PDB file of C-alpha atoms in Angstrom:
ATOM      1  CA  MET S  25       0.000   0.000   0.000  1.00  0.00           C
ATOM      2  CA  LYS S  26       0.919   3.639  -0.261  1.00  0.00           C
ATOM      3  CA  ILE S  27       0.691   5.124   3.232  1.00  0.00           C
ATOM      4  CA  VAL S  28       1.040   8.882   3.692  1.00  0.00           C
ATOM      5  CA  VAL S  29       2.096   9.877   7.218  1.00  0.00           C
ATOM      6  CA  VAL S  30       1.142  13.477   8.011  1.00  0.00           C
ATOM      7  CA  GLY S  31       3.597  14.620  10.648  1.00  0.00           C
ATOM      8  CA  GLY S  32       5.909  11.954   9.265  1.00  0.00           C
ATOM      9  CA  THR S  33       9.154  13.632  10.350  1.00  0.00           C
ATOM     10  CA  GLY S  34       8.196  13.969  14.044  1.00  0.00           C
ATOM     11  CA  LEU S  35       8.694  11.700  17.060  1.00  0.00           C
ATOM     12  CA  ILE S  36       5.848   9.287  16.280  1.00  0.00           C
ATOM     13  CA  GLY S  37       5.578   9.821  12.532  1.00  0.00           C
ATOM     14  CA  SER S  38       9.208   9.031  11.735  1.00  0.00           C
ATOM     15  CA  GLN S  39       8.898   5.727  13.605  1.00  0.00           C
ATOM     16  CA  VAL S  40       5.637   4.876  11.806  1.00  0.00           C
ATOM     17  CA  VAL S  41       7.310   5.544   8.448  1.00  0.00           C
ATOM     18  CA  THR S  42      10.175   3.188   9.331  1.00  0.00           C
ATOM     19  CA  LEU S  43       7.824   0.445  10.531  1.00  0.00           C
ATOM     20  CA  VAL S  44       5.517   0.407   7.507  1.00  0.00           C
ATOM     21  CA  ARG S  45       8.447   0.603   5.092  1.00  0.00           C
ATOM     22  CA  GLY S  46       9.958  -2.368   6.886  1.00  0.00           C
ATOM     23  CA  ASN S  47       6.792  -4.307   6.090  1.00  0.00           C
ATOM     24  CA  GLY S  48       7.099  -3.576   2.378  1.00  0.00           C
ATOM     25  CA  HIS S  49       4.740  -0.610   2.015  1.00  0.00           C
ATOM     26  CA  GLU S  50       5.465   2.700   0.320  1.00  0.00           C
ATOM     27  CA  ALA S  51       5.553   5.367   3.027  1.00  0.00           C
ATOM     28  CA  VAL S  52       5.510   9.116   2.390  1.00  0.00           C
ATOM     29  CA  ALA S  53       6.649  11.367   5.248  1.00  0.00           C
ATOM     30  CA  ALA S  54       4.455  14.444   4.804  1.00  0.00           C
ATOM     31  CA  SER S  55       5.335  17.577   6.765  1.00  0.00           C
ATOM     32  CA  PRO S  56       6.102  21.233   6.051  1.00  0.00           C
ATOM     33  CA  SER S  57       9.794  20.315   5.803  1.00  0.00           C
ATOM     34  CA  THR S  58       8.966  17.958   2.912  1.00  0.00           C
ATOM     35  CA  GLY S  59       6.658  20.455   1.199  1.00  0.00           C
ATOM     36  CA  VAL S  60       3.337  19.210   2.573  1.00  0.00           C
ATOM     37  CA  ASN S  61       1.353  21.442   4.924  1.00  0.00           C
ATOM     38  CA  ALA S  62      -2.030  20.177   6.099  1.00  0.00           C
ATOM     39  CA  LEU S  63      -2.811  23.480   7.813  1.00  0.00           C
ATOM     40  CA  THR S  64      -2.637  25.411   4.512  1.00  0.00           C
ATOM     41  CA  GLY S  65      -3.326  22.503   2.149  1.00  0.00           C
ATOM     42  CA  GLU S  66       0.000  23.035   0.361  1.00  0.00           C
ATOM     43  CA  GLY S  67       1.268  19.884  -1.366  1.00  0.00           C
ATOM     44  CA  LEU S  68      -1.543  17.628  -0.154  1.00  0.00           C
ATOM     45  CA  ALA S  69      -3.015  16.731  -3.543  1.00  0.00           C
ATOM     46  CA  GLN S  70       0.347  15.578  -4.915  1.00  0.00           C
ATOM     47  CA  ALA S  71       1.337  13.695  -1.757  1.00  0.00           C
ATOM     48  CA  LEU S  72      -1.991  11.839  -1.592  1.00  0.00           C
ATOM     49  CA  LYS S  73      -2.052  10.796  -5.239  1.00  0.00           C
ATOM     50  CA  ASP S  74      -2.714   7.019  -5.361  1.00  0.00           C
ATOM     51  CA  ALA S  75      -2.588   6.816  -1.554  1.00  0.00           C
ATOM     52  CA  ASP S  76      -4.417   3.967   0.154  1.00  0.00           C
ATOM     53  CA  VAL S  77      -4.028   5.147   3.751  1.00  0.00           C
ATOM     54  CA  VAL S  78      -3.435   8.499   5.451  1.00  0.00           C
ATOM     55  CA  VAL S  79      -2.019   8.542   8.978  1.00  0.00           C
ATOM     56  CA  ASP S  80      -2.345  11.845  10.833  1.00  0.00           C
ATOM     57  CA  VAL S  81       0.083  12.180  13.731  1.00  0.00           C
ATOM     58  CA  SER S  82       0.635  15.908  13.273  1.00  0.00           C
ATOM     59  CA  ASN S  83       0.415  18.172  16.303  1.00  0.00           C
ATOM     60  CA  SER S  84      -0.420  21.773  17.019  1.00  0.00           C
ATOM     61  CA  PRO S  85       2.619  23.948  17.779  1.00  0.00           C
ATOM     62  CA  SER S  86       0.587  25.517  20.607  1.00  0.00           C
ATOM     63  CA  PHE S  87      -1.291  23.977  23.549  1.00  0.00           C
ATOM     64  CA  ASP S  88      -3.482  27.087  23.853  1.00  0.00           C
ATOM     65  CA  THR S  89      -7.149  26.500  23.053  1.00  0.00           C
ATOM     66  CA  GLY S  90      -7.590  28.869  20.109  1.00  0.00           C
ATOM     67  CA  PRO S  91      -4.464  28.007  18.097  1.00  0.00           C
ATOM     68  CA  ALA S  92      -4.846  24.276  18.784  1.00  0.00           C
ATOM     69  CA  LEU S  93      -8.495  24.283  17.720  1.00  0.00           C
ATOM     70  CA  GLU S  94      -7.607  26.202  14.569  1.00  0.00           C
ATOM     71  CA  PHE S  95      -4.784  23.805  13.756  1.00  0.00           C
ATOM     72  CA  PHE S  96      -6.718  20.562  14.159  1.00  0.00           C
ATOM     73  CA  THR S  97      -9.976  21.631  12.530  1.00  0.00           C
ATOM     74  CA  ARG S  98      -8.417  23.416   9.559  1.00  0.00           C
ATOM     75  CA  SER S  99      -5.929  20.605   8.971  1.00  0.00           C
ATOM     76  CA  ALA S 100      -8.751  18.063   9.051  1.00  0.00           C
ATOM     77  CA  GLN S 101     -10.771  20.122   6.578  1.00  0.00           C
ATOM     78  CA  HIS S 102      -7.899  20.139   4.079  1.00  0.00           C
ATOM     79  CA  LEU S 103      -6.957  16.521   4.690  1.00  0.00           C
ATOM     80  CA  PHE S 104     -10.398  15.049   4.147  1.00  0.00           C
ATOM     81  CA  ALA S 105     -11.078  17.129   1.045  1.00  0.00           C
ATOM     82  CA  ALA S 106      -7.822  15.814  -0.438  1.00  0.00           C
ATOM     83  CA  GLU S 107      -8.480  12.252   0.769  1.00  0.00           C
ATOM     84  CA  ARG S 108     -11.941  12.090  -0.782  1.00  0.00           C
ATOM     85  CA  GLU S 109     -10.542  13.436  -4.050  1.00  0.00           C
ATOM     86  CA  ALA S 110      -7.739  10.855  -4.033  1.00  0.00           C
ATOM     87  CA  GLY S 111      -9.979   7.936  -3.065  1.00  0.00           C
ATOM     88  CA  VAL S 112      -8.141   7.184   0.182  1.00  0.00           C
ATOM     89  CA  ARG S 113      -9.573   4.047   1.828  1.00  0.00           C
ATOM     90  CA  HIS S 114      -8.489   4.502   5.450  1.00  0.00           C
ATOM     91  CA  HIS S 115      -7.690   7.455   7.710  1.00  0.00           C
ATOM     92  CA  VAL S 116      -5.795   6.789  10.952  1.00  0.00           C
ATOM     93  CA  ALA S 117      -5.645   9.553  13.576  1.00  0.00           C
ATOM     94  CA  LEU S 118      -3.646   9.637  16.809  1.00  0.00           C
ATOM     95  CA  SER S 119      -5.511  11.027  19.819  1.00  0.00           C
ATOM     96  CA  ILE S 120      -5.351  10.838  23.634  1.00  0.00           C
ATOM     97  CA  VAL S 121      -6.863   8.461  26.184  1.00  0.00           C
ATOM     98  CA  GLY S 122      -9.470  10.330  28.234  1.00  0.00           C
ATOM     99  CA  VAL S 123      -9.554  13.231  25.800  1.00  0.00           C
ATOM    100  CA  ASP S 124     -13.339  13.539  25.845  1.00  0.00           C
ATOM    101  CA  GLN S 125     -13.532  13.582  29.660  1.00  0.00           C
ATOM    102  CA  VAL S 126     -11.490  16.728  30.380  1.00  0.00           C
ATOM    103  CA  PRO S 127     -13.669  19.602  29.109  1.00  0.00           C
ATOM    104  CA  ASP S 128     -11.790  22.279  31.045  1.00  0.00           C
ATOM    105  CA  TYR S 129      -8.493  21.630  29.239  1.00  0.00           C
ATOM    106  CA  GLY S 130      -8.492  23.602  25.993  1.00  0.00           C
ATOM    107  CA  TYR S 131      -5.973  21.437  24.130  1.00  0.00           C
ATOM    108  CA  TYR S 132      -8.082  18.357  24.837  1.00  0.00           C
ATOM    109  CA  ARG S 133     -11.176  20.158  23.536  1.00  0.00           C
ATOM    110  CA  ALA S 134      -9.247  20.825  20.337  1.00  0.00           C
ATOM    111  CA  LYS S 135      -8.391  17.118  20.029  1.00  0.00           C
ATOM    112  CA  VAL S 136     -12.062  16.239  20.569  1.00  0.00           C
ATOM    113  CA  ALA S 137     -12.911  18.580  17.682  1.00  0.00           C
ATOM    114  CA  GLN S 138     -10.340  16.750  15.566  1.00  0.00           C
ATOM    115  CA  GLU S 139     -11.947  13.399  16.420  1.00  0.00           C
ATOM    116  CA  GLU S 140     -15.353  14.782  15.460  1.00  0.00           C
ATOM    117  CA  ALA S 141     -13.924  15.928  12.128  1.00  0.00           C
ATOM    118  CA  VAL S 142     -12.507  12.439  11.547  1.00  0.00           C
ATOM    119  CA  ARG S 143     -15.890  10.829  12.187  1.00  0.00           C
ATOM    120  CA  ALA S 144     -17.573  13.268   9.808  1.00  0.00           C
ATOM    121  CA  GLY S 145     -14.839  13.236   7.169  1.00  0.00           C
ATOM    122  CA  GLY S 146     -16.401  10.751   4.772  1.00  0.00           C
ATOM    123  CA  VAL S 147     -13.423   8.356   4.824  1.00  0.00           C
ATOM    124  CA  PRO S 148     -13.342   5.037   6.764  1.00  0.00           C
ATOM    125  CA  TYR S 149     -11.237   5.639   9.853  1.00  0.00           C
ATOM    126  CA  THR S 150      -9.491   4.359  12.952  1.00  0.00           C
ATOM    127  CA  ILE S 151      -8.778   6.625  15.936  1.00  0.00           C
ATOM    128  CA  VAL S 152      -5.880   5.413  18.085  1.00  0.00           C
ATOM    129  CA  ARG S 153      -5.975   6.964  21.544  1.00  0.00           C
ATOM    130  CA  ALA S 154      -2.693   6.727  23.476  1.00  0.00           C
ATOM    131  CA  THR S 155      -1.666   7.776  26.946  1.00  0.00           C
ATOM    132  CA  GLN S 156       1.114  10.305  27.582  1.00  0.00           C
ATOM    133  CA  PHE S 157       4.543   9.417  26.188  1.00  0.00           C
ATOM    134  CA  PHE S 158       7.512   8.592  28.415  1.00  0.00           C
ATOM    135  CA  GLU S 159       9.398  11.292  26.511  1.00  0.00           C
ATOM    136  CA  PHE S 160       6.956  13.869  27.899  1.00  0.00           C
ATOM    137  CA  ILE S 161       7.792  13.255  31.580  1.00  0.00           C
ATOM    138  CA  GLY S 162      11.178  15.009  31.550  1.00  0.00           C
ATOM    139  CA  PRO S 163       9.916  18.244  29.965  1.00  0.00           C
ATOM    140  CA  VAL S 164       6.940  18.312  32.384  1.00  0.00           C
ATOM    141  CA  MET S 165       9.392  18.038  35.263  1.00  0.00           C
ATOM    142  CA  ASP S 166      11.565  20.808  33.839  1.00  0.00           C
ATOM    143  CA  MET S 167       8.574  23.131  33.517  1.00  0.00           C
ATOM    144  CA  SER S 168       7.670  22.462  37.152  1.00  0.00           C
ATOM    145  CA  THR S 169      11.169  22.963  38.628  1.00  0.00           C
ATOM    146  CA  GLU S 170      12.002  25.890  40.881  1.00  0.00           C
ATOM    147  CA  ASP S 171      14.991  26.183  43.233  1.00  0.00           C
ATOM    148  CA  GLY S 172      15.878  22.526  42.858  1.00  0.00           C
ATOM    149  CA  ARG S 173      12.372  21.304  43.652  1.00  0.00           C
ATOM    150  CA  VAL S 174      10.104  19.631  41.109  1.00  0.00           C
ATOM    151  CA  ARG S 175       6.507  20.365  42.048  1.00  0.00           C
ATOM    152  CA  LEU S 176       4.143  17.738  40.669  1.00  0.00           C
ATOM    153  CA  PRO S 177       0.573  16.657  41.444  1.00  0.00           C
ATOM    154  CA  SER S 178      -0.393  13.053  42.168  1.00  0.00           C
ATOM    155  CA  THR S 179      -2.492  12.859  38.973  1.00  0.00           C
ATOM    156  CA  ARG S 180      -2.603   9.210  37.912  1.00  0.00           C
ATOM    157  CA  LEU S 181      -1.114   8.382  34.501  1.00  0.00           C
ATOM    158  CA  ARG S 182      -0.336   5.186  32.599  1.00  0.00           C
ATOM    159  CA  PRO S 183       2.392   6.522  30.277  1.00  0.00           C
ATOM    160  CA  MET S 184       3.977   4.571  27.433  1.00  0.00           C
ATOM    161  CA  ALA S 185       6.994   4.581  25.151  1.00  0.00           C
ATOM    162  CA  SER S 186       6.664   6.465  21.868  1.00  0.00           C
ATOM    163  CA  ALA S 187       7.952   3.335  20.133  1.00  0.00           C
ATOM    164  CA  ASP S 188       4.925   1.414  21.432  1.00  0.00           C
ATOM    165  CA  VAL S 189       2.618   4.220  20.274  1.00  0.00           C
ATOM    166  CA  ALA S 190       4.177   4.150  16.806  1.00  0.00           C
ATOM    167  CA  ALA S 191       3.826   0.368  16.633  1.00  0.00           C
ATOM    168  CA  ALA S 192       0.105   0.585  17.431  1.00  0.00           C
ATOM    169  CA  VAL S 193      -0.439   3.345  14.864  1.00  0.00           C
ATOM    170  CA  ALA S 194       1.485   1.394  12.202  1.00  0.00           C
ATOM    171  CA  GLU S 195      -0.543  -1.731  12.981  1.00  0.00           C
ATOM    172  CA  ALA S 196      -3.779   0.216  12.575  1.00  0.00           C
ATOM    173  CA  ALA S 197      -2.581   1.712   9.289  1.00  0.00           C
ATOM    174  CA  GLN S 198      -1.838  -1.720   7.858  1.00  0.00           C
ATOM    175  CA  GLY S 199      -5.197  -3.126   8.972  1.00  0.00           C
ATOM    176  CA  GLU S 200      -8.802  -2.470   8.129  1.00  0.00           C
ATOM    177  CA  PRO S 201     -10.616   0.639   9.408  1.00  0.00           C
ATOM    178  CA  VAL S 202     -12.687   0.022  12.532  1.00  0.00           C
ATOM    179  CA  ASN S 203     -14.716   3.246  12.285  1.00  0.00           C
ATOM    180  CA  GLY S 204     -14.169   3.661  16.002  1.00  0.00           C
ATOM    181  CA  VAL S 205     -11.541   4.023  18.713  1.00  0.00           C
ATOM    182  CA  ARG S 206      -8.680   1.797  19.856  1.00  0.00           C
ATOM    183  CA  GLU S 207      -7.037   2.683  23.179  1.00  0.00           C
ATOM    184  CA  ILE S 208      -3.445   1.893  24.144  1.00  0.00           C
ATOM    185  CA  ALA S 209      -1.496   2.550  27.332  1.00  0.00           C
ATOM    186  CA  GLY S 210       1.618   1.595  29.224  1.00  0.00           C
ATOM    187  CA  PRO S 211       1.709  -1.339  31.657  1.00  0.00           C
ATOM    188  CA  GLU S 212       1.798   0.614  34.941  1.00  0.00           C
ATOM    189  CA  VAL S 213      -0.236   3.324  36.670  1.00  0.00           C
ATOM    190  CA  HIS S 214       1.724   5.914  38.645  1.00  0.00           C
ATOM    191  CA  GLY S 215       1.012   9.317  40.102  1.00  0.00           C
ATOM    192  CA  LEU S 216       2.876  12.024  38.222  1.00  0.00           C
ATOM    193  CA  ASP S 217       4.852  12.832  41.367  1.00  0.00           C
ATOM    194  CA  ARG S 218       5.896   9.171  41.599  1.00  0.00           C
ATOM    195  CA  LEU S 219       7.019   9.259  37.962  1.00  0.00           C
ATOM    196  CA  GLY S 220       9.209  12.210  38.909  1.00  0.00           C
ATOM    197  CA  GLU S 221      10.692  10.225  41.791  1.00  0.00           C
ATOM    198  CA  ILE S 222      11.402   7.248  39.534  1.00  0.00           C
ATOM    199  CA  THR S 223      13.083   9.561  37.025  1.00  0.00           C
ATOM    200  CA  LEU S 224      15.403  11.085  39.620  1.00  0.00           C
ATOM    201  CA  ALA S 225      16.164   7.696  41.182  1.00  0.00           C
ATOM    202  CA  VAL S 226      17.428   6.409  37.826  1.00  0.00           C
ATOM    203  CA  LYS S 227      19.010   9.705  36.748  1.00  0.00           C
ATOM    204  CA  PRO S 228      19.723  11.796  39.868  1.00  0.00           C
ATOM    205  CA  ASP S 229      20.554  15.445  39.187  1.00  0.00           C
ATOM    206  CA  GLY S 230      20.238  17.028  42.627  1.00  0.00           C
ATOM    207  CA  ARG S 231      16.560  17.878  42.352  1.00  0.00           C
ATOM    208  CA  THR S 232      13.851  16.562  44.671  1.00  0.00           C
ATOM    209  CA  VAL S 233      10.154  15.990  44.024  1.00  0.00           C
ATOM    210  CA  VAL S 234       7.534  17.817  46.063  1.00  0.00           C
ATOM    211  CA  ARG S 235       3.890  16.812  45.770  1.00  0.00           C
ATOM    212  CA  ASP S 236       1.823  19.873  44.849  1.00  0.00           C
ATOM    213  CA  GLU S 237      -1.719  19.252  43.638  1.00  0.00           C
ATOM    214  CA  ALA S 238      -1.917  22.766  42.144  1.00  0.00           C
ATOM    215  CA  ALA S 239       1.279  22.565  40.071  1.00  0.00           C
ATOM    216  CA  GLY S 240       1.785  22.168  36.355  1.00  0.00           C
ATOM    217  CA  LEU S 241      -0.167  21.019  33.314  1.00  0.00           C
ATOM    218  CA  PHE S 242      -1.893  18.076  34.997  1.00  0.00           C
ATOM    219  CA  ALA S 243      -3.097  19.871  38.130  1.00  0.00           C
ATOM    220  CA  GLY S 244      -6.710  19.022  38.882  1.00  0.00           C
ATOM    221  CA  MET S 245      -7.006  16.459  36.078  1.00  0.00           C
ATOM    222  CA  PRO S 246      -9.694  13.836  36.761  1.00  0.00           C
ATOM    223  CA  ASP S 247      -8.670  10.193  36.991  1.00  0.00           C
ATOM    224  CA  VAL S 248      -9.294   9.410  33.308  1.00  0.00           C
ATOM    225  CA  LEU S 249      -5.785   9.329  31.804  1.00  0.00           C
ATOM    226  CA  THR S 250      -5.155   5.640  32.468  1.00  0.00           C
ATOM    227  CA  GLY S 251      -7.671   3.902  30.225  1.00  0.00           C
ATOM    228  CA  ASP S 252     -10.053   1.151  31.335  1.00  0.00           C
ATOM    229  CA  ASP S 253     -10.405  -2.635  31.118  1.00  0.00           C
ATOM    230  CA  THR S 254     -10.673  -2.485  27.311  1.00  0.00           C
ATOM    231  CA  THR S 255      -7.390  -0.589  26.863  1.00  0.00           C
ATOM    232  CA  HIS S 256      -4.555  -2.546  25.255  1.00  0.00           C
ATOM    233  CA  LEU S 257      -1.435  -2.439  27.433  1.00  0.00           C
ATOM    234  CA  ALA S 258       2.046  -2.193  25.923  1.00  0.00           C
ATOM    235  CA  ALA S 259       4.941  -4.028  27.581  1.00  0.00           C
ATOM    236  CA  THR S 260       7.595  -1.353  28.135  1.00  0.00           C
ATOM    237  CA  ARG S 261       7.937  -0.174  31.755  1.00  0.00           C
ATOM    238  CA  TYR S 262       8.989   3.423  32.448  1.00  0.00           C
ATOM    239  CA  GLU S 263      11.924   2.513  34.685  1.00  0.00           C
ATOM    240  CA  ASP S 264      13.271   0.041  32.107  1.00  0.00           C
ATOM    241  CA  TRP S 265      12.900   2.646  29.367  1.00  0.00           C
ATOM    242  CA  LEU S 266      14.763   5.225  31.440  1.00  0.00           C
ATOM    243  CA  ARG S 267      17.693   2.868  31.960  1.00  0.00           C
ATOM    244  CA  GLU S 268      17.863   2.143  28.219  1.00  0.00           C
ATOM    245  CA  HIS S 269      17.771   5.853  27.281  1.00  0.00           C
TER     246      HIS S 269
END
């Protein structure tokens, strides 16, 4: 198949491209750096010519509500117009576990709007919802550090390796559309503050973790970011991943 990966040069997209190419498919890494811009529509028609599958793992450059909503809805509008014209048979979108249960978080509302656009896009689809990536924990800690203390809430997460996310997205792209949602998560549930402690135990840098329920991006988040009994669990543990990276 010809599989076009929108956001194909990023953390997840580049791994998806490698995986599907390894299975004998033609993979096109579509991003502004390769001349394809879903937000403006530039280059989409040429990139999607003869495409069987489109994978959208692109991300808004801003977490603010307005810019994120603009990015996801306008990109979807351009993508689905081009996909219908090209006769694409399957659209795969990457989203977030619990995204529709956090109405006060503007970025999540923008992702919900993207999911709604996927369902209404007129192309058979699969939405893959993943939990937060292991790679995200370090930057969250950095943003919450002051005077050698990392202030983090006890918000429960079930994070996972980006490699496991990419594998699930690639698997969906090579399969049949489900016209619904698949959820994936890591194998362990931890409070965010505990994830900080694990990080500094493996890679000590002089900082200490302080539990602060009002601190950072995940402050006040409801307990919905872990999935449920139907969520597929990947194998990679956070502590093992840290030691390998």
